[in-house]
Coordinates of C-alpha atoms and ligand atoms in Angstrom, one line a residue:
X17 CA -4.8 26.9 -23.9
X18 CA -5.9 23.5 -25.2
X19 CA -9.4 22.8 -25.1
X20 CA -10.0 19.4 -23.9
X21 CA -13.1 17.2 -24.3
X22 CA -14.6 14.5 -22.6
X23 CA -15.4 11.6 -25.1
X24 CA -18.7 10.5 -25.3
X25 CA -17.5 6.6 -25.2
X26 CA -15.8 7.5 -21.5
X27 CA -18.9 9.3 -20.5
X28 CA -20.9 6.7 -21.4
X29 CA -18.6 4.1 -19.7
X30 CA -18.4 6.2 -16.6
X31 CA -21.8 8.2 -16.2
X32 CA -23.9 5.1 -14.0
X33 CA -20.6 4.7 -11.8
X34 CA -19.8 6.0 -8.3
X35 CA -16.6 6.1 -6.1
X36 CA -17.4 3.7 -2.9
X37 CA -18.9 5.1 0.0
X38 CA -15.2 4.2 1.6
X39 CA -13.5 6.1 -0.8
X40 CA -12.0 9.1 0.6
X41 CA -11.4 12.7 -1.0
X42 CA -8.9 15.1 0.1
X43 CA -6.9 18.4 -0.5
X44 CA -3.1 18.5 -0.5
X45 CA -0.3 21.4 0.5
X46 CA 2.8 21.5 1.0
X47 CA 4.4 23.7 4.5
X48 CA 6.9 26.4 2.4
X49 CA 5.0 26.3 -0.8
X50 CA 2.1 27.6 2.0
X51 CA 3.2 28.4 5.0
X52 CA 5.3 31.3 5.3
X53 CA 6.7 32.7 8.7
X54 CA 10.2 31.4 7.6
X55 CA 11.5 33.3 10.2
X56 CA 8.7 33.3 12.9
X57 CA 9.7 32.4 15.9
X58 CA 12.8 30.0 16.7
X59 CA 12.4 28.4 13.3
X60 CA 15.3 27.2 11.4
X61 CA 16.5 27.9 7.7
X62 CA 16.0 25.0 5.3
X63 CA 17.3 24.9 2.2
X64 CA 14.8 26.7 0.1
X65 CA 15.2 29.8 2.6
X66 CA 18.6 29.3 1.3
X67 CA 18.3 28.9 -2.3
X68 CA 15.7 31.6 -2.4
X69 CA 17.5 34.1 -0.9
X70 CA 20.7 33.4 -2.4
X71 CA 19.6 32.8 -6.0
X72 CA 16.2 34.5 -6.5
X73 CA 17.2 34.1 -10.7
X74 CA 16.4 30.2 -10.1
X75 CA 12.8 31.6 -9.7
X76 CA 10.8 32.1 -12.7
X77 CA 9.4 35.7 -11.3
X78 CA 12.3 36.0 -8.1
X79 CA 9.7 35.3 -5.6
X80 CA 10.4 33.1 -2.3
X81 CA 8.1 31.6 0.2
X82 CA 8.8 34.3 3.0
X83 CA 5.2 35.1 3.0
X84 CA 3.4 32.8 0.7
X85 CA -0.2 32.4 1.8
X86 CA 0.9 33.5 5.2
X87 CA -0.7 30.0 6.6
X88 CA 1.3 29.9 9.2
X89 CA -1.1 32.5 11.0
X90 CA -4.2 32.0 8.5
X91 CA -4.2 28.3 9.1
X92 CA -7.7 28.6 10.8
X93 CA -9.0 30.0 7.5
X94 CA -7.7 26.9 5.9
X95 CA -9.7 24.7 7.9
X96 CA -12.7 26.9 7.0
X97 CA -11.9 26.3 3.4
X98 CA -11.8 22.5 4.0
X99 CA -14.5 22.4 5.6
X100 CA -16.4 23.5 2.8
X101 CA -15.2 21.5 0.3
X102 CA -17.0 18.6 2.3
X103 CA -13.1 16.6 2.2
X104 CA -12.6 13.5 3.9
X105 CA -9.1 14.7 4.7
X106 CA -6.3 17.0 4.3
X107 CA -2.9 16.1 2.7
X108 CA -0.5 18.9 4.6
X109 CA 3.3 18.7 5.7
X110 CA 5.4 19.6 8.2
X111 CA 8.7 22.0 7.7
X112 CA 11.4 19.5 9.5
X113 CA 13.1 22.9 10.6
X114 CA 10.0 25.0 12.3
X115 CA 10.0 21.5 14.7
X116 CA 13.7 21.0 14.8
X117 CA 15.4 24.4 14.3
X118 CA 19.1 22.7 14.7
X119 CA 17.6 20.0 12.2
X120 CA 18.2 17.7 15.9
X121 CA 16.2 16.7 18.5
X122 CA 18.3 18.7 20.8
X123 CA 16.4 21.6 20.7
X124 CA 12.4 20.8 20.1
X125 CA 10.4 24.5 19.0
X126 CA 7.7 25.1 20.8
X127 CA 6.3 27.1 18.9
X128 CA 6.3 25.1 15.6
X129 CA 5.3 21.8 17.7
X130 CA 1.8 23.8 18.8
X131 CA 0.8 25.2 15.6
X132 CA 0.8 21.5 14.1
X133 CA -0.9 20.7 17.0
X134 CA -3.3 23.0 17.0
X135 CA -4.0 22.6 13.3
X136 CA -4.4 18.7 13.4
X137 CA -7.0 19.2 16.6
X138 CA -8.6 21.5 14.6
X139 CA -9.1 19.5 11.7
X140 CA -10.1 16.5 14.1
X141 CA -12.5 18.8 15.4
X142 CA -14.5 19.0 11.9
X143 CA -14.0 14.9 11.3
X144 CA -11.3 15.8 8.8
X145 CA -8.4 13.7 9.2
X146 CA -4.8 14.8 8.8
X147 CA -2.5 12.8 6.4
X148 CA 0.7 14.1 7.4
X149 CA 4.0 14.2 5.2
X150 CA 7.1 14.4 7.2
X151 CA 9.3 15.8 4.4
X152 CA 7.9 17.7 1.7
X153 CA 11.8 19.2 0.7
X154 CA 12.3 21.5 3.4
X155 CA 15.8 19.9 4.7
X156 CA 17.2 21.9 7.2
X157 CA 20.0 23.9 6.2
X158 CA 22.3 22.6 9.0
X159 CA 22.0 19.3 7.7
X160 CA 22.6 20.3 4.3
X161 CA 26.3 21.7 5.6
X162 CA 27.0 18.4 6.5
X163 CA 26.1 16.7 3.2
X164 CA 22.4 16.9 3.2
X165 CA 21.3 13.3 1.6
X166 CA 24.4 12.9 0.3
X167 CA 25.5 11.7 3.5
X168 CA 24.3 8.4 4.7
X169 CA 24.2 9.9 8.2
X170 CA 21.1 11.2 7.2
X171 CA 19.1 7.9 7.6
X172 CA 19.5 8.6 11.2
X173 CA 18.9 11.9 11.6
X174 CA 15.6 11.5 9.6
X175 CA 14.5 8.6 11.9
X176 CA 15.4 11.0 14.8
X177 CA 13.0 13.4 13.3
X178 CA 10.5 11.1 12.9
X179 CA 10.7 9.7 16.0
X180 CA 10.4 13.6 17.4
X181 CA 6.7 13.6 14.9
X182 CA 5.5 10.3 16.4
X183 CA 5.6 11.1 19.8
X184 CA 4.1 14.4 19.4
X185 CA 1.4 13.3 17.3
X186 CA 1.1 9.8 17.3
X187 CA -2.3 9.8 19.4
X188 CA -3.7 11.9 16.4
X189 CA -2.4 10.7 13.6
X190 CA -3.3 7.5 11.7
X191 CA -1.9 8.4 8.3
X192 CA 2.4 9.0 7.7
X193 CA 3.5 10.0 4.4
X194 CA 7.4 9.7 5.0
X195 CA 9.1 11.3 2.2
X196 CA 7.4 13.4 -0.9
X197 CA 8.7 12.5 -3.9
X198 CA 12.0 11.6 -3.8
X199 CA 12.9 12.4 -7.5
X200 CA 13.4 15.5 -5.7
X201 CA 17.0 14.2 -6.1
X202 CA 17.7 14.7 -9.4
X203 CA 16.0 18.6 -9.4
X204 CA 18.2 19.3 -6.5
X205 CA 21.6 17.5 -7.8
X206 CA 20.9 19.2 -11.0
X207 CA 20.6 23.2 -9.9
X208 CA 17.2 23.5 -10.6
X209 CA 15.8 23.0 -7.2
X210 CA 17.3 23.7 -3.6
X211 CA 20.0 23.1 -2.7
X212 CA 21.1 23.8 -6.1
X213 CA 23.6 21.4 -6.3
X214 CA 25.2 20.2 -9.7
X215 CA 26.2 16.7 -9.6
X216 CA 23.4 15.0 -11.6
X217 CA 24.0 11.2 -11.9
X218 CA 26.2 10.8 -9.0
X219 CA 25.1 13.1 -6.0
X220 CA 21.6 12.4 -7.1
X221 CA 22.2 8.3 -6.8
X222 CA 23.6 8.9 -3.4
X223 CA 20.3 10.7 -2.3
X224 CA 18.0 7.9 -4.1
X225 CA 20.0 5.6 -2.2
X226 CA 19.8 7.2 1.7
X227 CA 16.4 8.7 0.9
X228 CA 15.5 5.2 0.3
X229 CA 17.0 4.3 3.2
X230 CA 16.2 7.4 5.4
X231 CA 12.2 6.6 4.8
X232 CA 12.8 2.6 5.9
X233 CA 14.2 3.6 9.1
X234 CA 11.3 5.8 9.8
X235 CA 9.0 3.1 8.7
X236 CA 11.0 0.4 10.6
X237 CA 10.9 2.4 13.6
X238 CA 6.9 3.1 13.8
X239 CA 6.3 -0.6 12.9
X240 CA 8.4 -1.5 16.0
X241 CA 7.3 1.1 18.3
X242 CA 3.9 3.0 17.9
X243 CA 2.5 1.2 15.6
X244 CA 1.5 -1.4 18.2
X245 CA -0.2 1.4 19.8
X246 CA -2.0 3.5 17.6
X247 CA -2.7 1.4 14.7
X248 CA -1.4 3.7 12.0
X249 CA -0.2 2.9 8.5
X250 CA 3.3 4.9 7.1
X251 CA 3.9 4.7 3.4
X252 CA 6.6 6.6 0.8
X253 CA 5.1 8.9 -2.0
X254 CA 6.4 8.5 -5.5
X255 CA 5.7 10.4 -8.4
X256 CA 4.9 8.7 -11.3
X257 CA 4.9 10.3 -14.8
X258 CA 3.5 7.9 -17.0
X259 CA 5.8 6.6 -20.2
X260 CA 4.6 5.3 -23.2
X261 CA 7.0 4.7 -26.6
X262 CA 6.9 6.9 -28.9
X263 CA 7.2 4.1 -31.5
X264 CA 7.5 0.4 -31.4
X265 CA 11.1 0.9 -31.4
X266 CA 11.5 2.5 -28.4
X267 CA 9.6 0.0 -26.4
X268 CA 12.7 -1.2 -25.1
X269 CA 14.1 1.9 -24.2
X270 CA 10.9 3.1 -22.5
X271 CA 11.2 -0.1 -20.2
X272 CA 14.9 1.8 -19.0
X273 CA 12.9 5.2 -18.7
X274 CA 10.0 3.4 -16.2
X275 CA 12.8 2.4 -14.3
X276 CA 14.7 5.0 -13.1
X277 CA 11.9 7.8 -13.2
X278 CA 9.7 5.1 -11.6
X279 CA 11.7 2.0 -10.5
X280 CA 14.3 3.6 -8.6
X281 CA 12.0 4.5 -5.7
X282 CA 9.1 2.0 -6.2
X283 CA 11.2 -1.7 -7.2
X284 CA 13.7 -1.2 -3.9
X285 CA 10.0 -1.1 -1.6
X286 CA 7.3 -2.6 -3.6
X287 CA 9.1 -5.6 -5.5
X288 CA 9.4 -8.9 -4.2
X289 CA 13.2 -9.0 -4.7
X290 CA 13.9 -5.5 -3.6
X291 CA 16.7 -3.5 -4.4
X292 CA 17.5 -1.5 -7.5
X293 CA 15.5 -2.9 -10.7
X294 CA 18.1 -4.8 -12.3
X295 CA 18.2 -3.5 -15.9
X296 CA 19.0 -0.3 -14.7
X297 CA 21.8 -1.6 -12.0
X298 CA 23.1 -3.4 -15.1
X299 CA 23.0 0.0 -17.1
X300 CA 24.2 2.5 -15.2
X301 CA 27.1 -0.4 -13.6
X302 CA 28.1 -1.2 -17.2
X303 CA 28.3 2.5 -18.2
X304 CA 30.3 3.5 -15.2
X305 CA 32.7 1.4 -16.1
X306 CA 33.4 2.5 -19.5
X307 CA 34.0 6.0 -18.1
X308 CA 36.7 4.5 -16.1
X309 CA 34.8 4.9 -12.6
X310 CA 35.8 2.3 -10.3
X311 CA 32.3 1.3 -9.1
X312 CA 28.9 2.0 -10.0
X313 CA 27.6 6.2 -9.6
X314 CA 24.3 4.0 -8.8
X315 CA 25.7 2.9 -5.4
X316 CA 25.2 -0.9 -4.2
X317 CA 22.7 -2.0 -1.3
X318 CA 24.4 -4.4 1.4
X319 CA 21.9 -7.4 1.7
X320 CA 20.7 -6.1 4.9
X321 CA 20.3 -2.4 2.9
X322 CA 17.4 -4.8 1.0
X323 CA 15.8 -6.4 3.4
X324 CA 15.2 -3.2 5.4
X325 CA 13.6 -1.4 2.7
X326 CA 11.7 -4.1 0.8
X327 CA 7.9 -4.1 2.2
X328 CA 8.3 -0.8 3.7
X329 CA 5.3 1.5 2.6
X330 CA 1.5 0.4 4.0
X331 CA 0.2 1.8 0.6
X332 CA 1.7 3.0 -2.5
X333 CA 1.2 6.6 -2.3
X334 CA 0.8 8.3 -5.9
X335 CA 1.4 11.7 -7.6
X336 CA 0.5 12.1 -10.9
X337 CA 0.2 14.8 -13.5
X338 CA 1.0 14.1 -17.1
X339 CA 2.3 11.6 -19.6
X340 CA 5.3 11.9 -21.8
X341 CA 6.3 9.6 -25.0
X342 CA 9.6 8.2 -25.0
X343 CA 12.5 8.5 -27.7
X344 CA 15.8 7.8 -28.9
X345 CA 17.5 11.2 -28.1
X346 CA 19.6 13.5 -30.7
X347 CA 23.1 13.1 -30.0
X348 CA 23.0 16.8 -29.5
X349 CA 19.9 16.6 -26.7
X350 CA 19.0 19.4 -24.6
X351 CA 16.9 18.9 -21.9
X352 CA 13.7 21.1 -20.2
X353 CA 14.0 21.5 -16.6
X354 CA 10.8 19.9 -16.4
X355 CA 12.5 16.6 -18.3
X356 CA 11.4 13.5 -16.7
X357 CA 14.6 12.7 -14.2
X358 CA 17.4 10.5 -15.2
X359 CA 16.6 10.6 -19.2
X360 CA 19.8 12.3 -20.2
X361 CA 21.5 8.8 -18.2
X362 CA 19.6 6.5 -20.5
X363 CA 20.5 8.9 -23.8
X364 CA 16.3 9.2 -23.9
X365 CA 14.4 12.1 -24.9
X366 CA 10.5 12.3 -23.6
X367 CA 7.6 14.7 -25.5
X368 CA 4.0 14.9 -25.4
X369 CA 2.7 13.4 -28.5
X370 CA 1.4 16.1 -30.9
X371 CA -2.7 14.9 -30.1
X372 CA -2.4 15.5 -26.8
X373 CA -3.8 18.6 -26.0
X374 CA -1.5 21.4 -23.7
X375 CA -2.0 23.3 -21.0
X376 CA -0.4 26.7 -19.9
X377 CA 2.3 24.6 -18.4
X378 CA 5.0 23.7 -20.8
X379 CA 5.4 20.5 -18.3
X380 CA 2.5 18.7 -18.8
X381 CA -0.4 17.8 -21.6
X382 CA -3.7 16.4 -20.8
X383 CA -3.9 12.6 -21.4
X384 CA -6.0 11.2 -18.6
X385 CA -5.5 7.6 -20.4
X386 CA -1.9 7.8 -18.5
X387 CA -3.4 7.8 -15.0
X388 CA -5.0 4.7 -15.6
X389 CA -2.1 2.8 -17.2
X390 CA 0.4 3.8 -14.9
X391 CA -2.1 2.2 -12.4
X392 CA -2.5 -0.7 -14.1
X393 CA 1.3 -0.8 -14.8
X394 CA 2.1 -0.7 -11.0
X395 CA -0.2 -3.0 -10.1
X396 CA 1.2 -5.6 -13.1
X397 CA 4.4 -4.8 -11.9
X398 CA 4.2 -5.1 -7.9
X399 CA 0.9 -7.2 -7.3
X400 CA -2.1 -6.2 -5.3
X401 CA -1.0 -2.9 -3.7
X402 CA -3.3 -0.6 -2.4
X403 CA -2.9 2.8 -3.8
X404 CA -3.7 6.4 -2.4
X405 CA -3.6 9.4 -4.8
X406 CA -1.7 11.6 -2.7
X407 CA -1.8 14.4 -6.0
X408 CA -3.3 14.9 -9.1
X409 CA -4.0 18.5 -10.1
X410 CA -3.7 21.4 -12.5
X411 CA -1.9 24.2 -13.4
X412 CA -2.9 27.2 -14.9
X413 CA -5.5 28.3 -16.5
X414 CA -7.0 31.7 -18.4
X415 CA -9.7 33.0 -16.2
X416 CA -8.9 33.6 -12.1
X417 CA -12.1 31.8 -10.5
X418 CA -13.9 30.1 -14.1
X419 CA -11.4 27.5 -14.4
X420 CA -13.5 25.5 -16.3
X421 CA -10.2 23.4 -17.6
X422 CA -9.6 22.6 -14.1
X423 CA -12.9 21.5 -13.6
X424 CA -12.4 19.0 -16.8
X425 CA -9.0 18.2 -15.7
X426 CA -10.3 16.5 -12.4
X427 CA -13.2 14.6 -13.6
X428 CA -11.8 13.0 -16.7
X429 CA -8.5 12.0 -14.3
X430 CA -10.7 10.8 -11.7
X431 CA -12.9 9.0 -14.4
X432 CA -9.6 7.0 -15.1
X433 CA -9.3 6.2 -11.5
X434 CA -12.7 5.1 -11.5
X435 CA -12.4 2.6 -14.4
X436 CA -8.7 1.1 -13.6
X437 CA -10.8 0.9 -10.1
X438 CA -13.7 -0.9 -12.0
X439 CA -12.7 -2.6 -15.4
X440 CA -8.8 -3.6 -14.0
X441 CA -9.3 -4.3 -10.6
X442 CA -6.8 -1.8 -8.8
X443 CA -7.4 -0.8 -5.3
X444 CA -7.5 2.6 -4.8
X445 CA -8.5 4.2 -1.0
X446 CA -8.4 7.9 -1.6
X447 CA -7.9 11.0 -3.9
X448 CA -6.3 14.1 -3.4
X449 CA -6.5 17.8 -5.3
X450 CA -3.2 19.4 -5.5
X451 CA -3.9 22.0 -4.4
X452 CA -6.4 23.4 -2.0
X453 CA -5.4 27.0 -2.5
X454 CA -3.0 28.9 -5.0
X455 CA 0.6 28.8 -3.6
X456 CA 4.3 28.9 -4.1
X457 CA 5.2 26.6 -7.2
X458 CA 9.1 26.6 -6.2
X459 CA 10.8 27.1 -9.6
X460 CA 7.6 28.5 -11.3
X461 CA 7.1 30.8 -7.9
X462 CA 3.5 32.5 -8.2
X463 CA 2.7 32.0 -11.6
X464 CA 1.4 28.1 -11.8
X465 CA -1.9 29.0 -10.3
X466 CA -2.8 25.5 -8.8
X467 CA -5.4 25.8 -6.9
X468 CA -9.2 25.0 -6.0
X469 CA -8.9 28.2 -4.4
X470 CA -7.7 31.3 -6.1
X471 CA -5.1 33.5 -3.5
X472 CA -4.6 37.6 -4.1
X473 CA -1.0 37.7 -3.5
X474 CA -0.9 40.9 -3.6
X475 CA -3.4 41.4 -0.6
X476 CA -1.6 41.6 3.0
X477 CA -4.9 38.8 3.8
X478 CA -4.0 36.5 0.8
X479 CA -7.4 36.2 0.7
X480 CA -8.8 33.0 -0.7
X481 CA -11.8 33.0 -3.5
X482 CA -13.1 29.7 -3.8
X483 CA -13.0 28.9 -7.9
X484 CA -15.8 26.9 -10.0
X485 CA -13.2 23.7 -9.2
X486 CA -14.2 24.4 -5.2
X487 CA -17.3 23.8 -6.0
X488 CA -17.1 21.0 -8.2
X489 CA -14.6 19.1 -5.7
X490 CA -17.1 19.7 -3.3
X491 CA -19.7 18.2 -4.9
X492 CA -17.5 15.2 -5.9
X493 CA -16.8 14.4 -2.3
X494 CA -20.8 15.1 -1.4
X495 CA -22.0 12.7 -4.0
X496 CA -18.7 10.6 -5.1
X497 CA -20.3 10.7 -8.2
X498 CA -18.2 12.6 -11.0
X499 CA -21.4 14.4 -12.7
X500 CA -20.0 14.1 -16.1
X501 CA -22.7 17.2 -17.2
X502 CA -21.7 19.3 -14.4
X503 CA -22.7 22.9 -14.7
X504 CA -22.3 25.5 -12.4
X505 CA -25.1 27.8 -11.6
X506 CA -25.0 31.2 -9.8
X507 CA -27.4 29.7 -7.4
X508 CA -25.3 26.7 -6.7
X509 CA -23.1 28.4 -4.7
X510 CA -22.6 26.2 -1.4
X511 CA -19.7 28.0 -0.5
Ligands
NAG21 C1 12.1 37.9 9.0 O1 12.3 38.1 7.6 C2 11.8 39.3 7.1 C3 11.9 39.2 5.6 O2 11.0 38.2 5.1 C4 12.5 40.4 7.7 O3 12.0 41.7 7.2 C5 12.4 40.4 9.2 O4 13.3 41.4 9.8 C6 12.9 39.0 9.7 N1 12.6 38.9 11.1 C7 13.5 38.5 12.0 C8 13.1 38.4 13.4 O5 14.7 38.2 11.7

């Protein structure tokens, strides 16, 4: 474990300074990494029941989300936990097949339909709103059998679901988050995640594409019909690794690697052109051709494709973890699972640089520079967006409730939200911890402890122990101050 300090410069630069009272502070989740109850009730399989069950070796230590942290009937201890933590909101999904257990809005559960009811009452109850994700990778597996997204079908069937989510929770509801991450394509399309699929760089190209697609029609169809009504906002969530060259050299190259870890979900909605960034349409076109395809693997847009997804996010929603440097690969390149997606197209390689300090995840090194040029990059890049951190979190570290690292990890990435905030003029409306509790890390099942909260797995209660990180978040959301000389007492303990 890499011990990381806070400079005295930054703390200098960021120890008068304050988040705006209007700044909001959340937690984030995800339904199967914390739901369980895959089988409760009339609930459909998705495709990480699937892949679970069928190929527990994908899974670090075999586990599967059958159970995780049983949320699905410990959800009022959840809002207890939230509650404490003083959060402004709570970043949670829904599983598309616990609503829709034929994946269509033929057959609406009741039972899944009331517990996100009751759980978004709940947390209205206690002034803590719900930001809502409609798809957090949980396809159903029906939809899967007919070509998942792979099939451009699914643009309607995704709008049908969402159309299912709006009605039911519209009135409550002021904050969609369409689609989580939709790099999720190139895990999926490359075995690593459900549903296991190995057709990297052409079955991952069609998803982009009707992912891309899939979240327009669901933000086309709220702009048209509810949001006239209830005033809400829907946006897309991209995660965004930031990439730096490794050397002057690979500047070039790292512009290639920014745009199809980056570009090929942001340029198509945020860029005043729309569409695919052109360098890597010009790539990927050019080396189709000399493998004899007979059209680009990166499929076209139609015009009207364009115009329907260009402008279609209220805010640009943000994950972001780590940085990696970018490189000229070896001709004889392997790559981590963990890779950033699409370098093996561009004949890239990405690495920490040897200064930055790791973590107990292989994944990521601390560099909380990145957060605030990868800000500064988007906004250089697409103009005056507003941004929402929709994650930004941890993993690992040595002790089960000190987490000291964790603690360290928050407010020198948050103290790089602050100043691209302050010194570069980037509009940022919110924050969210990934994660509120300990929970299933799909490939890296139980063992990439996450979370503000510790969970006993082993208990039939899950029971959740706040860590020192609880009680710094709190804090942070209390105050909105980042306390760069936090300490934590015994007596502190507000929890
Ligand atoms: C649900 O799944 C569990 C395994 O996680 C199994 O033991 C149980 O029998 C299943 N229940 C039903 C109703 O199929």
């Amino acid at each position: 474990m890499g011990q990381y300090l806070f400079s005295a410069v930054l703390a200098t630069a960021v120890a008068e300074r304050r988040f705006p009272a209007g700044f909001k502070f959340g937690v984030a989740s995800s339904s199967y990494q914390i739901e369980g109850g895959w089988n409760a009730s009339d609930k459909g399989e998705s495709i990480w029941d699937r892949f679970v069950h069928t190929t527990p070796e994908a899974i670090v230590d075999g586990s599967n989300g059958d159970v995780a942290c049983d949320s699905y009937h410990r959800w009022r201890e959840d809002v207890q936990l939230l509650e404490n933590l003083n959060v402004d909101f709570y970043r949670f999904s829904i599983s598309w097949p616990r609503v829709l257990p034929t994946g269509f809005p033929n057959r609406l559960s009741e039972h899944g339909a009331r517990y996100y009811g009751d759980l978004i009452d709940a947390l209205l109850e206690r002034g803590i709103e719900p930001v809502v994700t409609m798809y957090h990778w949980e396809l159903p597996q029906t939809l899967q059998d007919l070509g998942g997204w792979a099939n451009p079908l699914i643009a309607d069937w995704f709008a049908d679901y969402a159309r299912v989510l709006f009605d039911l929770y519209g009135d409550r509801v002021q904050t969609w988050l369409t689609i989580n991450e939709p790099l999720i394509c190139d895990f999926g399309y490359d075995g690593i995640f459900a549903p296991g699929l190995q057709s990297a760089g052409r079955g991952s190209y069609l998803c982009s594409k009707y992912m891309l697609l899939a979240h327009a029609r669901a933000y086309r169809l709220y702009e048209r019909e509810y949001k006239p009504k209830y005033g809400g906002t829907v946006s897309l969530v991209n995660q965004v690794y930031w990439l730096e060259p490794q050397t002057e050299q690979d500047a070039e190259l790292t512009e290639l690697v920014r745009d199809i870890s980056i570009g090929r979900y942001a340029h198509a909605v945020f860029s005043a052109e729309g569409g695919w960034p052109p360098a890597l349409e010009r790539y990927i076109a050019q080396k189709s051709a000399e493998e004899g395809e007979p059209r680009s693997r990166l499929p076209a847009f139609t015009q009207e494709e364009i115009e329907l997804i260009r402008g279609s996010s209220d805010m640009f929603a943000i994950n972001h973890y780590a940085t990696a440097a970018v490189s000229a690969a070896a001709p004889d390149a392997t790559y981590g699972v963990f890779a950033v997606e699409g370098v093996a197209e561009l004949g890239a390689a990405v690495a920490p640089r040897p200064e930055w300090p790791p973590t107990a995840s292989d994944w990521f090194t601390l560099y909380p520079e990145g957060f605030r040029g990868a800000l500064l990059y988007l906004k250089q890049q697409y103009g005056d967006v507003e941004f929402f951190v929709t994650e930004n979190g941890y993993a690992g570290s040595d002790d089960p409730l000190d987490d000291e690292p964790r603690v360290q990890y928050h407010r020198d990435y948050l103290a790089q939200v602050l100043l691209a905030m302050e010194e570069d003029g980037v509009r940022v409306a919110g924050y969210s911890a990934w994660s509120l509790m300990d929970s299933y890390e799909w490939m890296t099942g139980y063992q990439a402890s996450m979370g503000l909260h510790h969970v006993d797995f082993s208990s039939p209660d899950r029971t959740r122990t706040p860590r020192r990180s609880a009680h710094y978040y709190a804090q942070v959301a209390r105050t909105h101050d980042i306390d760069v000389d936090y300490s934590f007492h015994e007596g502190d303990n507000k929890l």
